[in-house]
Amino acid sequence: MYELAMARHFRGDAPGAEQALECLLQATPHAGPALYLRSTLKRQSRQDNHIRDLEQRLATLPAASTDRPGILYALAKELEDCGDHTRSFAALTLATREKRASYTYDIRSETAALAEIAQAYTQEQCGNGTGHTDTGPIFIVGMPRSGTTLCERLLCGTGQAVAAGELHIFGNELTRHTIAAASHTSQPNNASASLHIDFRALGQRYVHAARQIANGSKYFVDKLPGNFMFCGMIARALPQARIIHVTRDPLDNCYAIHKTQFFDGCGYACDLTELGDYFIAYRRLMDHWQNVMPGKILEVSYEDLVRAPRDQSRRMYAWCGLDWNDKALLPPPPSATFSTASAAQVREPIHQRSLAISRNHLQQLSGLEARLAAAGIHRHCSSHRPLQPGQATADMESRTKPSPGATA
């Protein structure tokens, strides 16, 4: 019943998803994942919410239950929707603390791996683009909850490019090739070993698999945020691929990650210190890619995107070699599938409600903000000021010039 509810949610059938969840909850009334999913199906209101119901379920929760974090995440989400930010963050603190205690995670090995990638992939290595020259792949990368799903929706809105979803194909193929390379060469780490793989074969295998998922479409969008760590490998394996990096105000992005219950990966999300360390490592690696591959990655600001969607969308279309059509700005059709945490929000008309979402918790997030600032990562000025007409396009042009061959 949970899988049915999730499938209906991804397909945009919120009433059908809630119906399946209610059946599930009759049998297992404290199912944390189900209660969290129920809360995310729509934006709750003071007149229509499950806050009292969630509080009652918490009060009757069996002592040894592992469902408590899920219920607390749901409660935090609904309290925030209803404007009770103090109680929301208190519930979120309990949820993340208890979830973090339930799994093992080493932030140091994660950040060290990102640093090793930067060390191995120099400008010379990234410029060795002897890979598969297919022009169809479009990668959207960044941190989770940064606006990558909105970019995917806009890029696929005219039907020229097909949304292939969040594919793990490139990373899995890279790992497989790296293991094979490491078996016959002595290297200090996996990043160094990956320099010895057959990048052309990697690119061919990736395109073959991804294009099957994309129903054979020439252009397809791979929207796995974590592919940010592979930008240099993508450039070598698929030198004609387009890469779009979505950025968001650092504190807003981190808070959005922290308040989301992830069921796979993102081990850094529950602890604000670990979250800060990972975000710093991500930004350092993205800065590295921009330095060693100038003109290969288009940066798109979430704040600019929601304030000037036409300007930013046209820029993305030009970057990818797609023909612009205002149809891209329309809400997606009911049949569209979005298998991400943003599945409900992305169906709405483009809005600015999520700008500066961390402003209600600046005191609780002050330690994280200081940690980011000490690493030179500061809040986006554009998060707190109106965007003037045409400014988004000018800002983007000053940040990133199109790579050779990109449509003007």
Short mmCIF file of C-alpha atoms in Angstrom, two decimals, residues 7-315:
data_model
loop_
_atom_site.label_atom_id
_atom_site.label_comp_id
_atom_site.label_asym_id
_atom_site.label_seq_id
_atom_site.Cartn_x
_atom_site.Cartn_y
_atom_site.Cartn_z
CA ALA A 7 3.57 5.75 -7.16
CA ARG A 8 0.33 7.74 -7.13
CA HIS A 9 2.13 10.65 -5.48
CA PHE A 10 4.82 10.68 -8.15
CA ARG A 11 2.08 10.65 -10.80
CA GLY A 12 0.34 13.64 -9.23
CA ASP A 13 -2.65 11.73 -7.82
CA ALA A 14 -2.67 13.13 -4.29
CA PRO A 15 -6.23 11.94 -3.43
CA GLY A 16 -5.40 8.42 -4.61
CA ALA A 17 -2.16 8.44 -2.65
CA GLU A 18 -3.95 9.57 0.52
CA GLN A 19 -6.58 6.87 0.06
CA ALA A 20 -3.88 4.19 -0.09
CA LEU A 21 -2.16 5.67 2.97
CA GLU A 22 -5.37 5.68 5.00
CA CYS A 23 -5.82 1.97 4.24
CA LEU A 24 -2.24 1.37 5.35
CA LEU A 25 -2.68 3.39 8.54
CA GLN A 26 -5.75 1.40 9.55
CA ALA A 27 -3.50 -1.65 9.78
CA THR A 28 -0.33 0.08 11.06
CA PRO A 29 -1.43 3.37 12.71
CA HIS A 30 2.10 4.46 13.66
CA ALA A 31 3.83 3.90 10.31
CA GLY A 32 6.26 6.81 10.21
CA PRO A 33 7.06 6.77 6.47
CA ALA A 34 3.35 6.70 5.62
CA LEU A 35 2.52 9.57 7.95
CA TYR A 36 5.38 11.64 6.57
CA LEU A 37 4.29 10.97 2.99
CA ARG A 38 0.73 11.94 3.88
CA SER A 39 1.96 15.29 5.17
CA THR A 40 3.96 16.00 2.01
CA LEU A 41 1.12 15.31 -0.44
CA LYS A 42 0.04 18.94 -0.22
CA ARG A 43 0.64 22.19 1.61
CA GLN A 44 -1.24 21.97 4.89
CA SER A 45 -3.35 24.84 6.27
CA ARG A 46 -4.63 25.90 9.68
CA GLN A 47 -8.08 24.75 8.65
CA ASP A 48 -7.00 21.43 7.12
CA ASN A 49 -4.08 19.56 8.67
CA HIS A 50 -3.13 16.46 10.66
CA ILE A 51 -1.31 18.14 13.56
CA ARG A 52 -3.59 16.90 16.34
CA ASP A 53 -3.73 13.46 14.76
CA LEU A 54 0.07 13.26 14.63
CA GLU A 55 0.40 14.40 18.24
CA GLN A 56 -2.05 11.71 19.32
CA ARG A 57 -0.15 9.05 17.41
CA LEU A 58 3.09 10.17 19.06
CA ALA A 59 1.44 9.92 22.47
CA THR A 60 0.37 6.32 21.84
CA LEU A 61 3.57 5.21 20.10
CA PRO A 62 5.05 1.94 21.43
CA ALA A 63 8.25 2.59 23.36
CA ALA A 64 10.49 0.51 21.08
CA SER A 65 9.07 1.88 17.83
CA THR A 66 11.41 3.08 15.09
CA ASP A 67 8.60 5.15 13.55
CA ARG A 68 9.02 8.12 15.87
CA PRO A 69 11.40 10.13 13.61
CA GLY A 70 9.01 9.84 10.65
CA ILE A 71 6.07 11.09 12.69
CA LEU A 72 8.16 13.97 14.03
CA TYR A 73 9.26 14.92 10.49
CA ALA A 74 5.59 14.96 9.49
CA LEU A 75 4.68 17.09 12.50
CA ALA A 76 7.49 19.55 11.77
CA LYS A 77 6.37 19.88 8.16
CA GLU A 78 2.73 20.53 9.01
CA LEU A 79 3.56 22.99 11.79
CA GLU A 80 5.75 24.93 9.37
CA ASP A 81 3.00 24.95 6.75
CA CYS A 82 0.69 26.43 9.37
CA GLY A 83 3.15 29.13 10.42
CA ASP A 84 4.12 27.70 13.83
CA HIS A 85 7.86 27.93 13.19
CA THR A 86 9.06 27.58 16.78
CA ARG A 87 7.26 24.29 17.39
CA SER A 88 8.15 23.12 13.90
CA PHE A 89 11.91 23.45 14.47
CA ALA A 90 11.58 21.82 17.91
CA ALA A 91 9.91 18.79 16.32
CA LEU A 92 12.49 18.77 13.55
CA THR A 93 15.35 18.80 16.07
CA LEU A 94 13.93 15.71 17.77
CA ALA A 95 13.34 13.99 14.43
CA THR A 96 16.84 14.56 13.08
CA ARG A 97 18.54 13.72 16.38
CA GLU A 98 16.74 10.39 16.69
CA LYS A 99 17.20 9.48 13.03
CA ARG A 100 20.92 10.34 13.12
CA ALA A 101 21.34 7.98 16.06
CA SER A 102 19.91 5.13 13.98
CA TYR A 103 22.66 4.86 11.35
CA THR A 104 26.43 4.96 10.92
CA TYR A 105 27.92 7.67 8.77
CA ASP A 106 31.43 9.09 8.39
CA ILE A 107 31.42 12.66 7.07
CA ARG A 108 35.21 12.74 6.97
CA SER A 109 35.46 9.93 4.44
CA GLU A 110 32.78 11.58 2.28
CA THR A 111 34.47 14.98 2.20
CA ALA A 112 37.91 13.39 1.75
CA ALA A 113 36.63 11.54 -1.32
CA LEU A 114 35.42 14.81 -2.85
CA ALA A 115 38.81 16.41 -2.19
CA GLU A 116 40.58 13.44 -3.80
CA ILE A 117 38.47 13.88 -6.94
CA ALA A 118 39.53 17.53 -7.20
CA GLN A 119 43.16 16.58 -6.71
CA ALA A 120 43.08 13.90 -9.40
CA TYR A 121 41.10 15.76 -12.06
CA THR A 122 43.32 18.63 -13.10
CA GLN A 123 42.63 20.94 -16.03
CA GLU A 124 44.77 18.71 -18.24
CA GLN A 125 42.85 15.58 -17.24
CA CYS A 126 39.43 17.21 -17.69
CA GLY A 127 40.40 18.60 -21.08
CA ASN A 128 41.25 15.17 -22.43
CA GLY A 129 37.80 14.76 -24.00
CA THR A 130 38.31 11.67 -26.15
CA GLY A 131 35.03 10.14 -25.08
CA HIS A 132 31.73 9.37 -26.78
CA THR A 133 30.60 12.42 -28.77
CA ASP A 134 26.83 12.10 -28.36
CA THR A 135 25.21 15.56 -28.11
CA GLY A 136 21.98 14.48 -26.38
CA PRO A 137 22.75 14.06 -22.65
CA ILE A 138 21.86 16.97 -20.35
CA PHE A 139 22.97 16.69 -16.72
CA ILE A 140 21.39 18.81 -13.98
CA VAL A 141 23.55 18.75 -10.85
CA GLY A 142 23.73 20.44 -7.47
CA MET A 143 22.72 19.77 -3.91
CA PRO A 144 19.36 18.15 -3.11
CA ARG A 145 16.51 20.65 -2.62
CA SER A 146 18.30 23.30 -4.68
CA GLY A 147 15.75 23.57 -7.50
CA THR A 148 17.00 20.82 -9.81
CA THR A 149 13.50 19.39 -10.33
CA LEU A 150 12.15 22.77 -11.41
CA CYS A 151 14.99 23.06 -13.95
CA GLU A 152 14.15 19.59 -15.24
CA ARG A 153 10.48 20.51 -15.59
CA LEU A 154 11.30 23.67 -17.54
CA LEU A 155 13.80 21.96 -19.84
CA CYS A 156 11.36 19.19 -20.67
CA GLY A 157 8.31 21.42 -20.95
CA THR A 158 8.37 21.69 -24.75
CA GLY A 159 8.86 17.98 -25.37
CA GLN A 160 12.21 18.33 -27.15
CA ALA A 161 14.03 16.77 -24.20
CA VAL A 162 12.73 13.84 -22.14
CA ALA A 163 13.09 13.63 -18.37
CA ALA A 164 14.96 10.41 -17.66
CA GLY A 165 14.75 10.95 -13.89
CA GLU A 166 17.48 10.65 -11.30
CA LEU A 167 19.72 8.08 -12.93
CA HIS A 168 22.50 6.30 -11.06
CA ILE A 169 23.80 4.88 -14.32
CA PHE A 170 26.83 7.13 -14.74
CA GLY A 171 28.05 6.64 -11.17
CA ASN A 172 27.47 2.88 -11.29
CA GLU A 173 29.28 2.50 -14.61
CA LEU A 174 32.11 4.71 -13.38
CA THR A 175 32.47 2.54 -10.28
CA ARG A 176 32.48 -0.66 -12.34
CA HIS A 177 35.14 0.67 -14.71
CA THR A 178 37.21 2.04 -11.80
CA ILE A 179 37.22 -1.31 -9.98
CA ALA A 180 38.46 -2.96 -13.15
CA ALA A 181 41.17 -0.33 -13.60
CA ALA A 182 42.28 -0.58 -9.97
CA SER A 183 42.80 -4.32 -10.34
CA HIS A 184 45.75 -3.83 -12.69
CA THR A 185 47.20 -0.50 -11.58
CA SER A 186 48.46 0.73 -8.23
CA GLN A 187 46.81 4.01 -7.24
CA PRO A 188 46.42 5.81 -3.89
CA ASN A 189 42.62 6.12 -4.15
CA ASN A 190 39.61 5.49 -6.36
CA ALA A 191 39.73 8.96 -7.91
CA SER A 192 43.26 8.37 -9.17
CA ALA A 193 42.37 4.87 -10.37
CA SER A 194 39.44 6.25 -12.38
CA LEU A 195 41.86 8.24 -14.55
CA HIS A 196 42.89 4.96 -16.17
CA ILE A 197 39.48 3.80 -17.36
CA ASP A 198 38.18 3.73 -20.94
CA PHE A 199 36.09 6.92 -20.87
CA ARG A 200 34.78 6.40 -24.38
CA ALA A 201 33.35 3.02 -23.41
CA LEU A 202 31.92 4.53 -20.25
CA GLY A 203 30.15 7.23 -22.27
CA GLN A 204 28.78 4.72 -24.76
CA ARG A 205 27.40 2.41 -22.08
CA TYR A 206 25.84 5.34 -20.23
CA VAL A 207 24.09 6.75 -23.30
CA HIS A 208 22.85 3.31 -24.38
CA ALA A 209 21.23 2.66 -21.00
CA ALA A 210 19.93 6.17 -20.38
CA ARG A 211 18.41 6.54 -23.82
CA GLN A 212 16.39 3.36 -23.32
CA ILE A 213 14.87 4.93 -20.21
CA ALA A 214 14.24 8.12 -22.21
CA ASN A 215 12.31 6.17 -24.88
CA GLY A 216 14.99 6.79 -27.47
CA SER A 217 14.79 10.60 -27.33
CA LYS A 218 17.83 12.39 -28.78
CA TYR A 219 17.86 14.83 -25.85
CA PHE A 220 17.32 13.54 -22.33
CA VAL A 221 17.79 15.05 -18.88
CA ASP A 222 19.57 13.18 -16.10
CA LYS A 223 18.63 15.01 -12.92
CA LEU A 224 20.64 13.24 -10.25
CA PRO A 225 21.96 16.06 -8.01
CA GLY A 226 24.89 13.96 -6.78
CA ASN A 227 26.37 13.81 -10.25
CA PHE A 228 28.05 17.10 -9.31
CA MET A 229 30.99 15.05 -8.08
CA PHE A 230 31.44 13.52 -11.55
CA CYS A 231 31.52 16.67 -13.70
CA GLY A 232 35.12 16.07 -14.74
CA MET A 233 34.43 12.43 -15.56
CA ILE A 234 31.35 13.44 -17.55
CA ALA A 235 33.43 15.91 -19.53
CA ARG A 236 35.89 13.15 -20.44
CA ALA A 237 33.32 10.45 -21.17
CA LEU A 238 30.78 12.73 -22.91
CA PRO A 239 32.58 15.88 -24.09
CA GLN A 240 29.48 17.18 -25.91
CA ALA A 241 27.10 16.70 -22.97
CA ARG A 242 25.59 19.77 -21.34
CA ILE A 243 25.94 20.27 -17.57
CA ILE A 244 23.72 22.68 -15.63
CA HIS A 245 24.59 23.43 -12.01
CA VAL A 246 21.70 24.73 -9.92
CA THR A 247 22.66 26.88 -6.95
CA ARG A 248 20.56 28.17 -4.08
CA ASP A 249 21.12 30.43 -1.11
CA PRO A 250 23.38 28.25 1.11
CA LEU A 251 21.38 28.57 4.33
CA ASP A 252 18.06 28.08 2.54
CA ASN A 253 19.45 25.03 0.74
CA CYS A 254 20.86 23.49 3.91
CA TYR A 255 17.65 24.08 5.86
CA ALA A 256 15.58 22.54 3.04
CA ILE A 257 17.82 19.47 3.17
CA HIS A 258 17.73 19.28 6.96
CA LYS A 259 13.93 19.28 7.14
CA THR A 260 13.48 16.57 4.51
CA GLN A 261 13.32 12.94 5.53
CA PHE A 262 15.55 11.11 3.07
CA PHE A 263 15.25 7.35 2.90
CA ASP A 264 18.31 6.75 0.73
CA GLY A 265 21.65 8.54 1.00
CA CYS A 266 22.20 12.08 2.32
CA GLY A 267 23.63 10.79 5.58
CA TYR A 268 24.86 14.32 6.29
CA ALA A 269 21.32 15.77 6.36
CA CYS A 270 20.43 15.11 10.00
CA ASP A 271 23.33 16.83 11.78
CA LEU A 272 23.86 20.54 11.12
CA THR A 273 27.63 20.31 11.61
CA GLU A 274 27.94 17.40 9.19
CA LEU A 275 25.60 19.15 6.78
CA GLY A 276 27.77 22.25 6.86
CA ASP A 277 30.94 20.23 6.26
CA TYR A 278 29.42 18.43 3.30
CA PHE A 279 28.06 21.65 1.79
CA ILE A 280 31.51 23.24 2.07
CA ALA A 281 33.11 20.22 0.35
CA TYR A 282 30.47 20.33 -2.40
CA ARG A 283 31.07 24.03 -3.05
CA ARG A 284 34.83 23.56 -3.14
CA LEU A 285 34.49 20.80 -5.71
CA MET A 286 32.10 22.84 -7.86
CA ASP A 287 34.49 25.80 -7.71
CA HIS A 288 37.23 23.41 -8.82
CA TRP A 289 35.20 22.21 -11.81
CA GLN A 290 34.52 25.79 -12.87
CA ASN A 291 38.23 26.59 -12.63
CA VAL A 292 39.54 23.57 -14.55
CA MET A 293 36.67 23.43 -17.09
CA PRO A 294 35.85 27.06 -17.87
CA GLY A 295 32.76 27.40 -20.03
CA LYS A 296 31.65 23.77 -19.57
CA ILE A 297 29.10 24.23 -16.78
CA LEU A 298 26.16 26.63 -16.79
CA GLU A 299 25.24 27.97 -13.35
CA VAL A 300 21.57 28.71 -12.71
CA SER A 301 20.47 30.42 -9.50
CA TYR A 302 17.20 29.14 -8.01
CA GLU A 303 16.41 32.65 -6.82
CA ASP A 304 16.85 34.07 -10.32
CA LEU A 305 14.92 31.18 -11.81
CA VAL A 306 11.74 31.75 -9.81
CA ARG A 307 11.91 35.52 -10.15
CA ALA A 308 12.62 35.57 -13.89
CA PRO A 309 11.65 32.11 -15.19
CA ARG A 310 11.40 33.14 -18.84
CA ASP A 311 14.86 34.75 -18.93
CA GLN A 312 16.52 31.85 -17.16
CA SER A 313 14.65 29.17 -19.11
CA ARG A 314 15.57 30.75 -22.43
CA ARG A 315 19.20 30.76 -21.31
#
